[in-house]
PDB file of C-alpha atoms in Angstrom:
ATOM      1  CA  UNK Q   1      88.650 119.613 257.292  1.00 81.00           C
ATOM      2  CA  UNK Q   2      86.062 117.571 255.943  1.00 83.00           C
ATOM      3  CA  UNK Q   3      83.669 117.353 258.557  1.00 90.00           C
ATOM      4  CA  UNK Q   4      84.194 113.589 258.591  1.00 96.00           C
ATOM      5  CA  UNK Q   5      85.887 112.747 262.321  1.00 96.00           C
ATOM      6  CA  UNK Q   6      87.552 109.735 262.321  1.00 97.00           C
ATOM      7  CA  UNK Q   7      90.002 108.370 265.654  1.00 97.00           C
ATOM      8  CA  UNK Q   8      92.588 107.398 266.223  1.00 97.00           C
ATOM      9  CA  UNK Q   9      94.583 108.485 263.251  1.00 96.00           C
ATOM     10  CA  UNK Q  10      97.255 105.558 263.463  1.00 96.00           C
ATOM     11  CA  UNK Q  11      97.069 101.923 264.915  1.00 97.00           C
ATOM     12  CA  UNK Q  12      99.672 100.066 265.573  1.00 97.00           C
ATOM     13  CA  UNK Q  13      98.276  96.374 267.237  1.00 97.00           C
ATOM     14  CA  UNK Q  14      99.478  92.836 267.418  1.00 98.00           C
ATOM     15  CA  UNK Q  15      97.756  89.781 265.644  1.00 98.00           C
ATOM     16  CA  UNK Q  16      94.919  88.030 267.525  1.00 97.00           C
ATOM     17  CA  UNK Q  17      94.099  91.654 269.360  1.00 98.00           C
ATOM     18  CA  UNK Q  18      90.904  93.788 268.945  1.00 98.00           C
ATOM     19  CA  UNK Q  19      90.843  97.407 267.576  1.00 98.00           C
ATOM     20  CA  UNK Q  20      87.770  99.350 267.673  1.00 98.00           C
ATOM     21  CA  UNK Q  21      87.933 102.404 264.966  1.00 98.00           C
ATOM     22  CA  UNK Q  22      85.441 105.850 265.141  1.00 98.00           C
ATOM     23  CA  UNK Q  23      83.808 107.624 262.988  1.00 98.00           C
ATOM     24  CA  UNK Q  24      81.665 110.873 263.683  1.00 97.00           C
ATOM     25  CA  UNK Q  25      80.059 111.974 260.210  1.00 96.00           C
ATOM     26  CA  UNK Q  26      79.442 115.570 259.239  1.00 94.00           C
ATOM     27  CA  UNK Q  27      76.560 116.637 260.961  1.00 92.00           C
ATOM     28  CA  UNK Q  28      73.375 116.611 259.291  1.00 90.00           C
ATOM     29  CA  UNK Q  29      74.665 113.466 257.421  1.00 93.00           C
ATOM     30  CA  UNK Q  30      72.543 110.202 257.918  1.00 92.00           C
ATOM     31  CA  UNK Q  31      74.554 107.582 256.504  1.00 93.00           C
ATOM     32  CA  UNK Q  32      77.828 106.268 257.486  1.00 95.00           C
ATOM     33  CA  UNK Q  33      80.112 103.794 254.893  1.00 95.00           C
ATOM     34  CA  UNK Q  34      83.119 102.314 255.879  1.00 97.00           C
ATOM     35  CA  UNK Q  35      86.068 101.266 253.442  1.00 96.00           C
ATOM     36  CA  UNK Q  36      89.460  99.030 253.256  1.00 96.00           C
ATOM     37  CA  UNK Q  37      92.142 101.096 251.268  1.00 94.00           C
ATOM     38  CA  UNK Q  38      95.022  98.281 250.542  1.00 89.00           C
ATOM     39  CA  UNK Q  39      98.001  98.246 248.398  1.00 78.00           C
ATOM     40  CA  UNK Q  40      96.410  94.931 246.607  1.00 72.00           C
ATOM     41  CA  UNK Q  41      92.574  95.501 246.940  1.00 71.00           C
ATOM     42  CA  UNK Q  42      92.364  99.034 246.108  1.00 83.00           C
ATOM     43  CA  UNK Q  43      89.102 100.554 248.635  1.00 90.00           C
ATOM     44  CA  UNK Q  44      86.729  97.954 249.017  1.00 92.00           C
ATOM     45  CA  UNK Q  45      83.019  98.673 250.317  1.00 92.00           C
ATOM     46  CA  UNK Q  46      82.891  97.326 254.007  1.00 96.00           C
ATOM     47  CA  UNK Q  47      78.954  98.379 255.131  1.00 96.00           C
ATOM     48  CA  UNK Q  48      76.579 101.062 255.280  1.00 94.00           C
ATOM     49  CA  UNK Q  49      74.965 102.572 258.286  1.00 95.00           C
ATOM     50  CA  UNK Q  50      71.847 104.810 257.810  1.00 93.00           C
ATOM     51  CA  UNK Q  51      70.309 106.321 260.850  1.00 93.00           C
ATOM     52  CA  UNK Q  52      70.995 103.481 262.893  1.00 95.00           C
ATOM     53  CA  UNK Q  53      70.750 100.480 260.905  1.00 95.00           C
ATOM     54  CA  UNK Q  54      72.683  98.786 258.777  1.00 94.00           C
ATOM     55  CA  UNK Q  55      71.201  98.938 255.029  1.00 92.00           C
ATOM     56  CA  UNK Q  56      73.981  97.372 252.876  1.00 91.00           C
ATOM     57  CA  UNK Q  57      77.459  94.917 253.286  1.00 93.00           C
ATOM     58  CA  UNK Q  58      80.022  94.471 250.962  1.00 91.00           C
ATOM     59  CA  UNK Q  59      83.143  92.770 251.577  1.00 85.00           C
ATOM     60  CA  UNK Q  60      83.370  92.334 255.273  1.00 94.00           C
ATOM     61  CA  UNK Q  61      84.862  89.963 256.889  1.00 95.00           C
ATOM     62  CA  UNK Q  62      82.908  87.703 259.913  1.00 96.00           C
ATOM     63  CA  UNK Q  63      85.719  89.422 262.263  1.00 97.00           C
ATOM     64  CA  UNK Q  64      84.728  92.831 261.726  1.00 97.00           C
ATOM     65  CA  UNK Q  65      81.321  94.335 262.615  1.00 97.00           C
ATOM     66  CA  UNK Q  66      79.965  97.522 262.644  1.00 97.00           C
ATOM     67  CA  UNK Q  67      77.364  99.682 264.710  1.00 97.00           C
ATOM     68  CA  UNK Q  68      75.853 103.329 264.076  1.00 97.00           C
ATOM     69  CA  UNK Q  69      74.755 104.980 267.681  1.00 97.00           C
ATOM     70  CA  UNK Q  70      71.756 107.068 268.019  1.00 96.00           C
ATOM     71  CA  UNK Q  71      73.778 110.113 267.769  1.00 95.00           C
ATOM     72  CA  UNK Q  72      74.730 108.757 264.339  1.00 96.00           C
ATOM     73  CA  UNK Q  73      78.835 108.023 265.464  1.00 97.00           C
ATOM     74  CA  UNK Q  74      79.600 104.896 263.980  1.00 98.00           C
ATOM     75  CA  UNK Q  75      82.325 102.229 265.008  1.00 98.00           C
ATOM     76  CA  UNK Q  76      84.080  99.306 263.503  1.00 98.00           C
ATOM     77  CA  UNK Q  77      85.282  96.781 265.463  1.00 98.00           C
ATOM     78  CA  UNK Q  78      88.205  94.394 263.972  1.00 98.00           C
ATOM     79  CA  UNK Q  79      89.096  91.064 265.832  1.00 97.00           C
ATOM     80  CA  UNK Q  80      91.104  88.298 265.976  1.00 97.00           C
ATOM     81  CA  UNK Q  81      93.039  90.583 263.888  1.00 98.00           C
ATOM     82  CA  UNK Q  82      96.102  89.254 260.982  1.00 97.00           C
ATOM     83  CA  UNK Q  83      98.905  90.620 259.278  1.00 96.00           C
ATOM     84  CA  UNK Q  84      96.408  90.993 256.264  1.00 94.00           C
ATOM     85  CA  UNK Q  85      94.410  93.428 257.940  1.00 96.00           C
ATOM     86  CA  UNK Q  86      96.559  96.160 258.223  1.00 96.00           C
ATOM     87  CA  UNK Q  87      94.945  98.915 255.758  1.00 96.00           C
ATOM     88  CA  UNK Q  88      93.805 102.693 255.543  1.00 95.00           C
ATOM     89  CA  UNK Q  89      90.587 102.515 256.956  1.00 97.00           C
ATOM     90  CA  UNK Q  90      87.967 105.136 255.779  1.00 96.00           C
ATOM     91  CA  UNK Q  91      84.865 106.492 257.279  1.00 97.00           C
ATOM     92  CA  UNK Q  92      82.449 108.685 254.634  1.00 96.00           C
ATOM     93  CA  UNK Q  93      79.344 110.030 255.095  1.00 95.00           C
ATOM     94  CA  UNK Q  94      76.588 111.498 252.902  1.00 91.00           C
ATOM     95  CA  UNK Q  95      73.401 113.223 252.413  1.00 83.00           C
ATOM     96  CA  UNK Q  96      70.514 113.295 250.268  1.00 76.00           C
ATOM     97  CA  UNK Q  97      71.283 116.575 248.711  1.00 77.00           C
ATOM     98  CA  UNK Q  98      75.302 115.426 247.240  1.00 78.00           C
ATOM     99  CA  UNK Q  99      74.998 111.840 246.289  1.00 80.00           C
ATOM    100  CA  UNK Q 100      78.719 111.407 246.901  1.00 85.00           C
ATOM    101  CA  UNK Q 101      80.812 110.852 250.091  1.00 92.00           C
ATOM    102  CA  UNK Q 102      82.874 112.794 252.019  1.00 93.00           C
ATOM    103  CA  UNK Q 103      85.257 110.946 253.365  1.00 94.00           C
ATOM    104  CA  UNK Q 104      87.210 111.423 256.819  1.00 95.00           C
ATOM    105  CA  UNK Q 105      90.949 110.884 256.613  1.00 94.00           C
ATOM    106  CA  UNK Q 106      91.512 107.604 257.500  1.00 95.00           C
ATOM    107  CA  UNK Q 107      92.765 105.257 260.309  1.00 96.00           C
ATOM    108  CA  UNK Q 108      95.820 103.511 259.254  1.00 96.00           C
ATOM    109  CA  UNK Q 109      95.958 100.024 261.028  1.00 97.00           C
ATOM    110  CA  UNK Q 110      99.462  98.373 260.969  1.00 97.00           C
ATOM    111  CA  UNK Q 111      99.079  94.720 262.741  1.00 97.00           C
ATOM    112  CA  UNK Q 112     102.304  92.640 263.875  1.00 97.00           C
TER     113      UNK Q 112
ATOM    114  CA  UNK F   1      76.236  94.480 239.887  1.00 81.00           C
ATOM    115  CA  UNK F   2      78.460  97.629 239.198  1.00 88.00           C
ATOM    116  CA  UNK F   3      82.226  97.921 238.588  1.00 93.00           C
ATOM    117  CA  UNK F   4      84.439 100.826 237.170  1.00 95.00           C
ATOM    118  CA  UNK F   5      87.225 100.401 235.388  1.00 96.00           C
ATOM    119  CA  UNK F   6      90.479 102.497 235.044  1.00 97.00           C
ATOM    120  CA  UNK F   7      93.144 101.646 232.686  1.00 96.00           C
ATOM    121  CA  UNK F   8      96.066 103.160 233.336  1.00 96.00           C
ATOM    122  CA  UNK F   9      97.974 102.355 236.589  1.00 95.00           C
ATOM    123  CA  UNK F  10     100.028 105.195 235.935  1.00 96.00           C
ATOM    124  CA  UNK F  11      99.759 108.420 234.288  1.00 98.00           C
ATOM    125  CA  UNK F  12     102.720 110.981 233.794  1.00 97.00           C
ATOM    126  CA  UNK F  13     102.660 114.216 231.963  1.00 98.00           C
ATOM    127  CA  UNK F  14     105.073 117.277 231.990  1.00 98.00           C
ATOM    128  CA  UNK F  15     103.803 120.419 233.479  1.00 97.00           C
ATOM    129  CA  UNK F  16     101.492 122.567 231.375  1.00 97.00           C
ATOM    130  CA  UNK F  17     100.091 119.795 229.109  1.00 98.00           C
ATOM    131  CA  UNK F  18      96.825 118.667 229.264  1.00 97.00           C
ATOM    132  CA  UNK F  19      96.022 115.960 230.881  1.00 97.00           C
ATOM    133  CA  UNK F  20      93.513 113.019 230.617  1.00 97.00           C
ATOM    134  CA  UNK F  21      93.095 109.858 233.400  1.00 98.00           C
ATOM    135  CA  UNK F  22      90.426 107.373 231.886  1.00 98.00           C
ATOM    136  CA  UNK F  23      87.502 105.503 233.711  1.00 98.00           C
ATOM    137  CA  UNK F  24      84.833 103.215 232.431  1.00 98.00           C
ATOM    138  CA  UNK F  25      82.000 102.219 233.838  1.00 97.00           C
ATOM    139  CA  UNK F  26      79.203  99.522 234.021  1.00 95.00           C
ATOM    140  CA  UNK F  27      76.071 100.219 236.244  1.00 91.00           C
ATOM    141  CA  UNK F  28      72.577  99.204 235.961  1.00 87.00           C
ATOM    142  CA  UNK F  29      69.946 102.064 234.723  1.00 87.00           C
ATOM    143  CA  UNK F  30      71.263 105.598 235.099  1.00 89.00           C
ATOM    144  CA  UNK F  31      75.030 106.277 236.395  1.00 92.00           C
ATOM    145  CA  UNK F  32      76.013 108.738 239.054  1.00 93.00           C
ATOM    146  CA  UNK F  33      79.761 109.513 238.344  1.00 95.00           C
ATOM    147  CA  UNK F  34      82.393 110.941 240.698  1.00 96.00           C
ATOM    148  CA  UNK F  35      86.277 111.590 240.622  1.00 97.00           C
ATOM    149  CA  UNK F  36      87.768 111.633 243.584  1.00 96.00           C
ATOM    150  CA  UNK F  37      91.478 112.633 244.677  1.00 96.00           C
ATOM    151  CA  UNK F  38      93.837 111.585 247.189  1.00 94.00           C
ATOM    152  CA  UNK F  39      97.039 112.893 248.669  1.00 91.00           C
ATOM    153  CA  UNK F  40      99.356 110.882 250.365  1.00 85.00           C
ATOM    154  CA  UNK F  41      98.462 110.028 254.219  1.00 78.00           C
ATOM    155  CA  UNK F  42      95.192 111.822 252.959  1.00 83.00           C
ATOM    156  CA  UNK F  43      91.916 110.619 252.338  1.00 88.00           C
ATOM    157  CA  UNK F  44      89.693 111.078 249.751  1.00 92.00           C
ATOM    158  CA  UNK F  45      88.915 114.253 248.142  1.00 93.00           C
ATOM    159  CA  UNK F  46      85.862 115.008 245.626  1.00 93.00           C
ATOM    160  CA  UNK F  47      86.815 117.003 242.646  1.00 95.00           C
ATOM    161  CA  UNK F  48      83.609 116.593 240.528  1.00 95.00           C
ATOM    162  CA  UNK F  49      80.461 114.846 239.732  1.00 94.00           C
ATOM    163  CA  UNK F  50      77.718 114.300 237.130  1.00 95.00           C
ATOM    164  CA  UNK F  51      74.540 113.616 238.071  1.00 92.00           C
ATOM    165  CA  UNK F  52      72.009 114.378 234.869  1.00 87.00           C
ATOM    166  CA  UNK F  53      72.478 117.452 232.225  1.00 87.00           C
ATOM    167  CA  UNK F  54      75.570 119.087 230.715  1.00 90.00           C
ATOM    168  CA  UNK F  55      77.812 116.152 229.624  1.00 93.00           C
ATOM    169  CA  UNK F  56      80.531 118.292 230.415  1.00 95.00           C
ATOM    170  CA  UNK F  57      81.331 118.814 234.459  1.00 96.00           C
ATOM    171  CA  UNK F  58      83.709 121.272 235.424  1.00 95.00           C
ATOM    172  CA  UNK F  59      84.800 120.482 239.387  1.00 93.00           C
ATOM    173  CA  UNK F  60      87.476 121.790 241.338  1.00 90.00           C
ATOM    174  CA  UNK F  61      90.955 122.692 240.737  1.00 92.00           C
ATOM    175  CA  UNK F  62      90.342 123.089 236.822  1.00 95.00           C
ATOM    176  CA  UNK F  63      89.714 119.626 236.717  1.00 97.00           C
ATOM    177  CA  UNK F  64      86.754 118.757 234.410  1.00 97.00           C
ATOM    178  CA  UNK F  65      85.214 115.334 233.057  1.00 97.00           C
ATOM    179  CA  UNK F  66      83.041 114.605 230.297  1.00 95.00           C
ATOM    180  CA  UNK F  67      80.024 111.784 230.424  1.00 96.00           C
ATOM    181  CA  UNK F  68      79.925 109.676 227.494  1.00 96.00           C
ATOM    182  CA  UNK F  69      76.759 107.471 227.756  1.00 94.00           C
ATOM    183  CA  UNK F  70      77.498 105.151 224.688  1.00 95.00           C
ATOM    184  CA  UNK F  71      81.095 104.691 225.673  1.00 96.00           C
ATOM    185  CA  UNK F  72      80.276 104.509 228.930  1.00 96.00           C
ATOM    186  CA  UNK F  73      83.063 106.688 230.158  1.00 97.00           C
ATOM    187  CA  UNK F  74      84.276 109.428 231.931  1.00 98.00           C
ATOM    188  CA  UNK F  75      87.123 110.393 232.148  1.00 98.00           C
ATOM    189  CA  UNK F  76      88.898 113.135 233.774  1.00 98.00           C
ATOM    190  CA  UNK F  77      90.887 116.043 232.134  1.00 98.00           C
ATOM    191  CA  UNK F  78      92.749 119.214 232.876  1.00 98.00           C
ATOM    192  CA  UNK F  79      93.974 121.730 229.759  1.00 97.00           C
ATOM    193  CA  UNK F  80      96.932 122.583 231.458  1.00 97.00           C
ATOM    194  CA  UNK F  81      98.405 120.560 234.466  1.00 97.00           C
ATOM    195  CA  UNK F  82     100.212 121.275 237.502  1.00 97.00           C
ATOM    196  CA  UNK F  83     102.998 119.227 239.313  1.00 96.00           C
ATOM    197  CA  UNK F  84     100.748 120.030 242.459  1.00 95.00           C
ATOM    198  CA  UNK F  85      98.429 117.902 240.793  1.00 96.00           C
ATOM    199  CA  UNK F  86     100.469 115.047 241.041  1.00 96.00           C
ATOM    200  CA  UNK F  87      98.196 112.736 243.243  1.00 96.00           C
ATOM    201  CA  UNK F  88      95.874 109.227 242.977  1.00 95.00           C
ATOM    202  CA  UNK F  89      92.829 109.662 241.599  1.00 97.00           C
ATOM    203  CA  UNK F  90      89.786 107.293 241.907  1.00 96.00           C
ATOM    204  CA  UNK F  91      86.720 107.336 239.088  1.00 97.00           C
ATOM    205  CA  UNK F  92      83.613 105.580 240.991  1.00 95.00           C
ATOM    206  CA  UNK F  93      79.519 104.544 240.318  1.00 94.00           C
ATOM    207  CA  UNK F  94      76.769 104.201 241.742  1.00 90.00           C
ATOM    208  CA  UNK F  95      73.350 103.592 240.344  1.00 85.00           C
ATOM    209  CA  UNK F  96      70.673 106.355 240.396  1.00 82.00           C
ATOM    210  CA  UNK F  97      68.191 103.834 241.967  1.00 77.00           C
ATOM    211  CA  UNK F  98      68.212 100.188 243.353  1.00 70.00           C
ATOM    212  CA  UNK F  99      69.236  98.676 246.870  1.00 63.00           C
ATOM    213  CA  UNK F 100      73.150  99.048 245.881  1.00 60.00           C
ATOM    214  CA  UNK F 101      72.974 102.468 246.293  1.00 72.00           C
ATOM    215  CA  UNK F 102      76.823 102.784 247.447  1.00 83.00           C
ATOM    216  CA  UNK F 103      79.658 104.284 245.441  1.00 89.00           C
ATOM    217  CA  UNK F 104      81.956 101.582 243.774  1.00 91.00           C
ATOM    218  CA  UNK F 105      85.594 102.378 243.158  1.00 93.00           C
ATOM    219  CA  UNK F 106      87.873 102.167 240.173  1.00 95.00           C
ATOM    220  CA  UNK F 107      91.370 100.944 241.141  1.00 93.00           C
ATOM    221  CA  UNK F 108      92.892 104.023 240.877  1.00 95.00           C
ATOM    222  CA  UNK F 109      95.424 105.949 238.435  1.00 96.00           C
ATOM    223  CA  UNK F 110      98.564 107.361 239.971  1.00 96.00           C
ATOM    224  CA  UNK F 111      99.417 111.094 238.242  1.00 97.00           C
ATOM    225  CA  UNK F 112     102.820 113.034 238.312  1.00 97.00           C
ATOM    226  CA  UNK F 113     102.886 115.482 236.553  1.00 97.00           C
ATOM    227  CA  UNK F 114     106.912 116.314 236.244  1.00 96.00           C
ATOM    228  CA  UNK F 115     108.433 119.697 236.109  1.00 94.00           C
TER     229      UNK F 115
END
């Protein structure tokens, strides 16, 4: 166990629906990063959450967003979903002290 | 911006030979490496990191990787390799300073390592 929380483990949603996916970083951690693992894209850098606010975006689409709550769980909303979607999405967190991630183990999102 | 680079798609070597997956790198100012490894339905586990110092980092599983600043690489080896560490394995970057502070991914480089 990594520390890194993430629900619901599996997704299985239609296109045009909305899925909201959890993360709960290790405690102590700050920042919260979410990534797209597909078979084509490889893991691609969605946004960063630090304490709250959102300090960087990478390749997110206008259909996702992304909030951090005060008690630092973070959630990504996907909408208007497509078959493209479907991934392995990953939570990570980090500290100060590690300069890496740890990441959680995924929610994999099939859309139909 | 930053970017990482691995090679090889696809690695294979029998069990008990060394073992080497490649990753170069491009990042502004000084580079903090990582290899990470993932299982299948898994997700992503760290095995090692350099930071500053030694040029050689030993991590976990008797994995090791050693920083090469004018070839900007490092890549990952084991002396003697497992079939348990058959696996994907993921070099990434970030820069030690800057606003793009967040780890950037290599495209990964499938080991087997066959019995």
């Amino acid at each position: 166990d990594s520390g890194v929380t993430q629900t619901p483990k599996h997704l299985i949603t239609a296109t045009g629906q909305r899925v909201t996916l959890r993360c709960s970083p290790r405690s102590g951690d700050l920042s919260v990063y979410w990534y797209q693992q597909s078979l084509d894209q490889g893991l691609q850098f969605l946004i960063q959450y630090y304490n709250g606010e959102e300090r960087a975006k990478g390749n997110i689409l206008e259909r996702f967003s992304a909030q951090q709550f005060p008690d630092l769980h973070s959630e990504l909303n996907l909408s208007s979903l497509e078959l493209g979607d479907s991934a392995l999405y990953f939570c990570a967190s980090s500290s100060r002290t590690f300069y890496g991630y740890t990441f959680g183990s995924g929610t994999r999102l099939t859309v139909v | 911006a930053q970017s990482v680079a691995q090679p090889e798609d696809q690695v294979n070597v029998a069990e008990g030979n060394p073992l080497t997956v490649k990753c170069t790198y491009s990042v502004s100012g000084n580079p903090y490496l990582f290899w990470y490894v993932q299982y299948p339905n898994r997700g992503l586990q760290f095995l090692l990191k350099y930071i500053t110092g030694d040029n050689l980092v030993k991590g976990s599983y008797g994995f090791e990787a050693e920083f090469n600043k004018s070839q900007t690489s490092f890549h990952l080896k084991k002396p003697s390799a497992l079939v348990s560490d058959s696996a994907l394995y993921f070099c990434a970057v970030r820069p030690e300073s800057g606003s793009a502070r967040q780890l950037t991914f290599g495209s990964g480089t499938q080991l087997t390592v066959l019995p």
